[in-house]
């Protein structure tokens, strides 16, 4: 069974490498951004597989956090690409 | 009585001087100041009987007892002689300055403060038995002399002269401190007396010659010996009382004092004898030769001072020979040195004062404009004549006696057989004689060009007339001493010189009476010195008469090759060189500085690793590789490569996000959930911060890199990477002590009541670190707020020098 998880992990890492190729190549910024977002998802699966391998529940928090953080990251990038800034100034200023 | 405190009397009085100057306007401040040296002089006179019996007096004031540093006033014949010179001529100079310095025009408060400061410093130099306090007072003389030379600080020349003298004498002073330090290491004491007591052992110490050279450097710079004499002529910008006091009678003799004081320690060494005698003679010749070239009265006197100091110095060197031979002539040399020291102080002090009077009454010191003053200034003329003839070495003045003794000693030098003196010794009397001829010439030049010859008073700034009697009083006293000393040389010798000679050569004499010298003015026709003097007078007079014929000789020396020019070039060159050097490496580009730091760090670390043979790899300490770990490492390396080679900043930031994620994954692989959590949050936040500041960041490709700098950067980056890798590998391979983590594992539940070991360490075992990390965050937050809110105008220049 360990063998199976290891193979799965290696596959996940290989797909991360593929995504990294997209980060490198682009060609446009949104392409890179989507690749980074997907790397986050790959990270989630990698950590899930690792915690099965290590037989520990302590990494579940990490998984949840990655989900949140990669969402926040992607949203802030997107907003930046669209508006040129992340936090807009209030209309009263 | 603790007479060591008397050293500080002038400086204590100096504190009062500004108040006296400010509140007692009616009388010249100098009159009150005069009391200090007079009181000291009369007090120190009371030591004379004690000295005459070969005794000495000691008084101590503890300063830093734990380091062995004390103010020790050690008075023996030599110290007393100098003390009497300082206080005696000090009194006369103060008296003279009362009439010379104008009450309304001059800042008398400062003048007398500096002068009294100097007096304390000089007294300290000649009475100190402790080398450290001797050095302290020595530098105080440099500083007070700097202040006095630059007294008229609105003149460029005064400031230049003050700076030059400061530079040279402080250089020498520092060298001397080095010599003293070596001596104290050698003898394990700061006390000169104790050092002298163990002189025979010191000779064989490896530091001996170095200490000797350093101390001689100090003495030569202070006493204006070749080639350090150049500050003295420039110091003539000082007020004339200062020139008379510092630059003829006292400060320039501090070096002489030093040589005399240390003769018992170093005198047995041939280096000492050769250097002191040789440099002294060279200075004697050089100074007398160039004195005739000068056109300024004080410059003539300055060069003559240089020359006479050289004479005394060479006599001291010859005197040291008496450690090697019993020939009476060399015992005579020390006697002659001390005798001439006294004589020089008397006649040169008087001559300077006369030069000041001439300046005061005619408005110029240029010898080309002066002439025929004899009829209008008869008293000044008489004093100047006495001083000059004494300087030239004519009877019936005291200079004659010491000059004859000098010639005798120099003639005796050629018969000395040690240290190659028998081959080169013949040069000494020749140089000494030639120098004496020039001395005679410039003495005539000084007095005759000024007072005799045709009168051309029209082109003088002021109509000349005789000076007030008060101003003439001091030079008259000195001139009469010049005469008196000629007639009672043996009385002076008995009271002052013999105790001093005994202090210079304590091992040779048991008591001052043992110094077997009887000065005679007339040695009979058989005396060599007499015929030498006759020769000097004849040749010197011939030279004087033919001055216009041979003066063009001085033009042979190109202006560029003089020592002054050398000093200026050194100053300019060092300033320029330093500027150039600073510009060379301080180009203001942070990248360059980082390059220096990283290159230095990596090179030294790698070098140390291999020199100390510290690089070790222990394969057994490594854990097994896992495939996913390797893959993650590949991802990390690739992502880092993307960051480095990214074309746009946005791509770089995205790739940086990838790096952060893969590091977080490493934390998971190495089972550190808390680190992984924190890393993810921080990564996201910092990426967001990059984006936030993105608008304000410059374009990525605008650092002005060239292919060359890129290669340099690459090499340095590579070496830093290699360095860190090597250090990490070898430190992982050799653990000196086992980890303390077992204790944490065992006690995390029992002692701290926690389950998460990382958190317990952070807040319990080592909460102190966490506390300050929180502090760091708080400061960073406040600083960000401050930087955003408090914007100072950007137009302000950032150059710190403006």
PDB file of C-alpha atoms in Angstrom, chain B residues 451-624:
ATOM      1  CA  UNK B 451      72.210  97.956  12.716  1.00  0.00           C
ATOM      2  CA  UNK B 452      75.099  99.049  10.516  1.00  0.00           C
ATOM      3  CA  UNK B 453      75.098 100.209   6.931  1.00  0.00           C
ATOM      4  CA  UNK B 454      73.214 102.964   5.226  1.00  0.00           C
ATOM      5  CA  UNK B 455      70.036 104.300   6.742  1.00  0.00           C
ATOM      6  CA  UNK B 456      66.965 104.125   4.604  1.00  0.00           C
ATOM      7  CA  UNK B 457      64.273 104.912   7.117  1.00  0.00           C
ATOM      8  CA  UNK B 458      61.939 106.279   4.443  1.00  0.00           C
ATOM      9  CA  UNK B 459      60.876 102.887   3.222  1.00  0.00           C
ATOM     10  CA  UNK B 460      60.208 101.573   6.746  1.00  0.00           C
ATOM     11  CA  UNK B 461      56.567 101.344   7.770  1.00  0.00           C
ATOM     12  CA  UNK B 462      57.292 103.245  11.004  1.00  0.00           C
ATOM     13  CA  UNK B 463      59.810 105.849  11.992  1.00  0.00           C
ATOM     14  CA  UNK B 464      62.281 103.871  14.129  1.00  0.00           C
ATOM     15  CA  UNK B 465      63.129 104.895  17.687  1.00  0.00           C
ATOM     16  CA  UNK B 466      64.423 103.169  20.792  1.00  0.00           C
ATOM     17  CA  UNK B 467      62.042 100.797  22.503  1.00  0.00           C
ATOM     18  CA  UNK B 468      60.567 101.541  25.938  1.00  0.00           C
ATOM     19  CA  UNK B 469      62.812 100.523  28.807  1.00  0.00           C
ATOM     20  CA  UNK B 470      60.390  97.831  29.987  1.00  0.00           C
ATOM     21  CA  UNK B 471      60.704  96.020  26.724  1.00  0.00           C
ATOM     22  CA  UNK B 472      64.471  96.287  26.829  1.00  0.00           C
ATOM     23  CA  UNK B 473      64.722  95.049  30.393  1.00  0.00           C
ATOM     24  CA  UNK B 474      64.509  91.329  29.648  1.00  0.00           C
ATOM     25  CA  UNK B 475      67.018  91.283  26.769  1.00  0.00           C
ATOM     26  CA  UNK B 476      69.349  93.422  28.889  1.00  0.00           C
ATOM     27  CA  UNK B 477      69.197  90.947  31.740  1.00  0.00           C
ATOM     28  CA  UNK B 478      69.903  88.090  29.326  1.00  0.00           C
ATOM     29  CA  UNK B 479      72.774  89.985  27.701  1.00  0.00           C
ATOM     30  CA  UNK B 480      74.328  90.700  31.045  1.00  0.00           C
ATOM     31  CA  UNK B 481      74.074  87.009  31.881  1.00  0.00           C
ATOM     32  CA  UNK B 482      75.912  86.287  28.642  1.00  0.00           C
ATOM     33  CA  UNK B 483      78.734  88.489  29.868  1.00  0.00           C
ATOM     34  CA  UNK B 484      78.667  87.288  33.464  1.00  0.00           C
ATOM     35  CA  UNK B 485      78.810  83.643  32.495  1.00  0.00           C
ATOM     36  CA  UNK B 486      81.983  84.317  30.580  1.00  0.00           C
ATOM     37  CA  UNK B 487      83.718  85.531  33.665  1.00  0.00           C
ATOM     38  CA  UNK B 488      82.383  83.005  36.164  1.00  0.00           C
ATOM     39  CA  UNK B 489      82.061  79.807  34.096  1.00  0.00           C
ATOM     40  CA  UNK B 490      83.375  77.604  36.855  1.00  0.00           C
ATOM     41  CA  UNK B 491      80.921  78.941  39.380  1.00  0.00           C
ATOM     42  CA  UNK B 492      78.084  78.162  36.984  1.00  0.00           C
ATOM     43  CA  UNK B 493      79.688  74.818  36.393  1.00  0.00           C
ATOM     44  CA  UNK B 494      79.873  74.015  40.052  1.00  0.00           C
ATOM     45  CA  UNK B 495      76.329  75.048  40.856  1.00  0.00           C
ATOM     46  CA  UNK B 496      74.423  73.938  37.799  1.00  0.00           C
ATOM     47  CA  UNK B 497      76.389  72.109  35.144  1.00  0.00           C
ATOM     48  CA  UNK B 498      78.210  69.492  37.184  1.00  0.00           C
ATOM     49  CA  UNK B 499      75.047  68.214  38.902  1.00  0.00           C
ATOM     50  CA  UNK B 500      73.453  68.025  35.452  1.00  0.00           C
ATOM     51  CA  UNK B 501      76.419  66.139  33.998  1.00  0.00           C
ATOM     52  CA  UNK B 502      76.191  63.738  36.868  1.00  0.00           C
ATOM     53  CA  UNK B 503      72.507  63.178  36.089  1.00  0.00           C
ATOM     54  CA  UNK B 504      73.349  62.443  32.440  1.00  0.00           C
ATOM     55  CA  UNK B 505      76.176  60.050  33.322  1.00  0.00           C
ATOM     56  CA  UNK B 506      75.254  58.723  36.759  1.00  0.00           C
ATOM     57  CA  UNK B 507      77.412  55.614  36.471  1.00  0.00           C
ATOM     58  CA  UNK B 508      80.607  57.560  35.826  1.00  0.00           C
ATOM     59  CA  UNK B 509      80.525  59.983  38.711  1.00  0.00           C
ATOM     60  CA  UNK B 510      79.898  59.501  42.390  1.00  0.00           C
ATOM     61  CA  UNK B 511      79.355  63.181  43.105  1.00  0.00           C
ATOM     62  CA  UNK B 512      79.264  66.433  41.125  1.00  0.00           C
ATOM     63  CA  UNK B 513      82.764  67.284  42.340  1.00  0.00           C
ATOM     64  CA  UNK B 514      84.043  64.218  40.531  1.00  0.00           C
ATOM     65  CA  UNK B 515      83.268  65.837  37.179  1.00  0.00           C
ATOM     66  CA  UNK B 516      86.771  66.893  36.358  1.00  0.00           C
ATOM     67  CA  UNK B 517      86.281  69.900  34.135  1.00  0.00           C
ATOM     68  CA  UNK B 518      87.706  73.304  34.669  1.00  0.00           C
ATOM     69  CA  UNK B 519      86.706  75.854  32.078  1.00  0.00           C
ATOM     70  CA  UNK B 520      89.416  78.195  31.005  1.00  0.00           C
ATOM     71  CA  UNK B 521      89.021  81.069  28.632  1.00  0.00           C
ATOM     72  CA  UNK B 522      92.688  80.914  27.726  1.00  0.00           C
ATOM     73  CA  UNK B 523      94.354  77.632  26.947  1.00  0.00           C
ATOM     74  CA  UNK B 524      97.573  79.067  25.648  1.00  0.00           C
ATOM     75  CA  UNK B 525      98.795  79.106  22.093  1.00  0.00           C
ATOM     76  CA  UNK B 526      99.103  75.337  21.959  1.00  0.00           C
ATOM     77  CA  UNK B 527      95.344  74.792  22.042  1.00  0.00           C
ATOM     78  CA  UNK B 528      93.821  73.461  18.828  1.00  0.00           C
ATOM     79  CA  UNK B 529      90.496  75.118  19.528  1.00  0.00           C
ATOM     80  CA  UNK B 530      92.093  78.534  19.699  1.00  0.00           C
ATOM     81  CA  UNK B 531      93.562  78.227  16.215  1.00  0.00           C
ATOM     82  CA  UNK B 532      90.320  76.794  14.939  1.00  0.00           C
ATOM     83  CA  UNK B 533      88.517  79.843  16.336  1.00  0.00           C
ATOM     84  CA  UNK B 534      91.012  82.145  14.723  1.00  0.00           C
ATOM     85  CA  UNK B 535      90.411  80.350  11.455  1.00  0.00           C
ATOM     86  CA  UNK B 536      86.659  80.684  11.936  1.00  0.00           C
ATOM     87  CA  UNK B 537      86.939  84.410  12.482  1.00  0.00           C
ATOM     88  CA  UNK B 538      89.116  84.953   9.431  1.00  0.00           C
ATOM     89  CA  UNK B 539      87.217  82.751   7.008  1.00  0.00           C
ATOM     90  CA  UNK B 540      83.851  83.822   8.444  1.00  0.00           C
ATOM     91  CA  UNK B 541      84.677  87.502   8.006  1.00  0.00           C
ATOM     92  CA  UNK B 542      85.821  86.854   4.455  1.00  0.00           C
ATOM     93  CA  UNK B 543      82.586  85.031   3.749  1.00  0.00           C
ATOM     94  CA  UNK B 544      80.551  87.857   5.246  1.00  0.00           C
ATOM     95  CA  UNK B 545      82.279  90.475   3.143  1.00  0.00           C
ATOM     96  CA  UNK B 546      81.729  88.458  -0.003  1.00  0.00           C
ATOM     97  CA  UNK B 547      78.093  87.492   0.675  1.00  0.00           C
ATOM     98  CA  UNK B 548      76.769  89.122  -2.530  1.00  0.00           C
ATOM     99  CA  UNK B 549      79.298  87.094  -4.523  1.00  0.00           C
ATOM    100  CA  UNK B 550      78.379  83.648  -3.277  1.00  0.00           C
ATOM    101  CA  UNK B 551      74.752  84.084  -2.272  1.00  0.00           C
ATOM    102  CA  UNK B 552      73.625  82.968  -5.792  1.00  0.00           C
ATOM    103  CA  UNK B 553      74.914  79.571  -4.691  1.00  0.00           C
ATOM    104  CA  UNK B 554      71.629  79.036  -2.872  1.00  0.00           C
ATOM    105  CA  UNK B 555      69.773  79.259  -6.168  1.00  0.00           C
ATOM    106  CA  UNK B 556      71.387  75.993  -7.257  1.00  0.00           C
ATOM    107  CA  UNK B 557      68.975  74.174  -5.041  1.00  0.00           C
ATOM    108  CA  UNK B 558      65.726  73.985  -6.986  1.00  0.00           C
ATOM    109  CA  UNK B 559      62.647  75.093  -5.050  1.00  0.00           C
ATOM    110  CA  UNK B 560      61.004  71.778  -5.784  1.00  0.00           C
ATOM    111  CA  UNK B 561      63.656  69.797  -3.960  1.00  0.00           C
ATOM    112  CA  UNK B 562      63.537  71.475  -0.565  1.00  0.00           C
ATOM    113  CA  UNK B 563      62.326  69.660   2.535  1.00  0.00           C
ATOM    114  CA  UNK B 564      59.433  72.078   2.928  1.00  0.00           C
ATOM    115  CA  UNK B 565      58.314  71.242  -0.559  1.00  0.00           C
ATOM    116  CA  UNK B 566      58.599  67.599   0.407  1.00  0.00           C
ATOM    117  CA  UNK B 567      56.395  68.154   3.442  1.00  0.00           C
ATOM    118  CA  UNK B 568      53.811  70.011   1.382  1.00  0.00           C
ATOM    119  CA  UNK B 569      53.872  67.325  -1.278  1.00  0.00           C
ATOM    120  CA  UNK B 570      53.435  64.675   1.387  1.00  0.00           C
ATOM    121  CA  UNK B 571      50.451  66.487   2.850  1.00  0.00           C
ATOM    122  CA  UNK B 572      48.868  67.188  -0.530  1.00  0.00           C
ATOM    123  CA  UNK B 573      49.705  63.741  -1.810  1.00  0.00           C
ATOM    124  CA  UNK B 574      48.336  61.900   1.188  1.00  0.00           C
ATOM    125  CA  UNK B 575      45.137  63.897   1.065  1.00  0.00           C
ATOM    126  CA  UNK B 576      44.767  63.312  -2.639  1.00  0.00           C
ATOM    127  CA  UNK B 577      45.773  59.692  -2.330  1.00  0.00           C
ATOM    128  CA  UNK B 578      43.321  59.067   0.471  1.00  0.00           C
ATOM    129  CA  UNK B 579      40.572  60.774  -1.492  1.00  0.00           C
ATOM    130  CA  UNK B 580      41.360  58.659  -4.490  1.00  0.00           C
ATOM    131  CA  UNK B 581      41.483  55.533  -2.412  1.00  0.00           C
ATOM    132  CA  UNK B 582      38.127  56.261  -0.795  1.00  0.00           C
ATOM    133  CA  UNK B 583      36.577  56.982  -4.162  1.00  0.00           C
ATOM    134  CA  UNK B 584      38.063  53.790  -5.511  1.00  0.00           C
ATOM    135  CA  UNK B 585      36.040  51.519  -3.293  1.00  0.00           C
ATOM    136  CA  UNK B 586      33.274  53.799  -1.975  1.00  0.00           C
ATOM    137  CA  UNK B 587      31.334  54.300  -5.183  1.00  0.00           C
ATOM    138  CA  UNK B 588      27.985  54.705  -3.405  1.00  0.00           C
ATOM    139  CA  UNK B 589      26.446  51.663  -5.123  1.00  0.00           C
ATOM    140  CA  UNK B 590      25.023  49.197  -2.652  1.00  0.00           C
ATOM    141  CA  UNK B 591      25.657  46.364  -5.073  1.00  0.00           C
ATOM    142  CA  UNK B 592      29.394  47.013  -4.882  1.00  0.00           C
ATOM    143  CA  UNK B 593      29.382  46.953  -1.083  1.00  0.00           C
ATOM    144  CA  UNK B 594      27.367  43.732  -1.059  1.00  0.00           C
ATOM    145  CA  UNK B 595      29.881  42.273  -3.473  1.00  0.00           C
ATOM    146  CA  UNK B 596      32.730  43.156  -1.090  1.00  0.00           C
ATOM    147  CA  UNK B 597      30.938  41.629   1.856  1.00  0.00           C
ATOM    148  CA  UNK B 598      29.890  38.427   0.135  1.00  0.00           C
ATOM    149  CA  UNK B 599      33.209  37.929  -1.593  1.00  0.00           C
ATOM    150  CA  UNK B 600      35.095  38.498   1.675  1.00  0.00           C
ATOM    151  CA  UNK B 601      32.771  36.238   3.612  1.00  0.00           C
ATOM    152  CA  UNK B 602      32.907  33.338   1.153  1.00  0.00           C
ATOM    153  CA  UNK B 603      36.630  33.571   0.490  1.00  0.00           C
ATOM    154  CA  UNK B 604      37.588  33.724   4.174  1.00  0.00           C
ATOM    155  CA  UNK B 605      35.181  30.958   5.142  1.00  0.00           C
ATOM    156  CA  UNK B 606      36.322  28.612   2.383  1.00  0.00           C
ATOM    157  CA  UNK B 607      39.947  29.439   3.090  1.00  0.00           C
ATOM    158  CA  UNK B 608      39.527  28.765   6.814  1.00  0.00           C
ATOM    159  CA  UNK B 609      37.690  25.517   6.062  1.00  0.00           C
ATOM    160  CA  UNK B 610      40.599  24.221   4.036  1.00  0.00           C
ATOM    161  CA  UNK B 611      43.507  25.760   5.931  1.00  0.00           C
ATOM    162  CA  UNK B 612      42.198  24.327   9.183  1.00  0.00           C
ATOM    163  CA  UNK B 613      41.308  21.091   7.417  1.00  0.00           C
ATOM    164  CA  UNK B 614      37.788  21.388   8.827  1.00  0.00           C
ATOM    165  CA  UNK B 615      35.882  20.095   5.825  1.00  0.00           C
ATOM    166  CA  UNK B 616      34.427  16.679   6.578  1.00  0.00           C
ATOM    167  CA  UNK B 617      31.559  14.715   5.061  1.00  0.00           C
ATOM    168  CA  UNK B 618      30.150  11.927   7.122  1.00  0.00           C
ATOM    169  CA  UNK B 619      27.747   9.995   4.892  1.00  0.00           C
ATOM    170  CA  UNK B 620      26.378   7.973   7.791  1.00  0.00           C
ATOM    171  CA  UNK B 621      24.795  11.014   9.391  1.00  0.00           C
ATOM    172  CA  UNK B 622      22.469  11.545   6.400  1.00  0.00           C
ATOM    173  CA  UNK B 623      18.932  10.122   6.210  1.00  0.00           C
ATOM    174  CA  UNK B 624      17.756   8.076   3.270  1.00  0.00           C
TER     175      UNK B 624
END
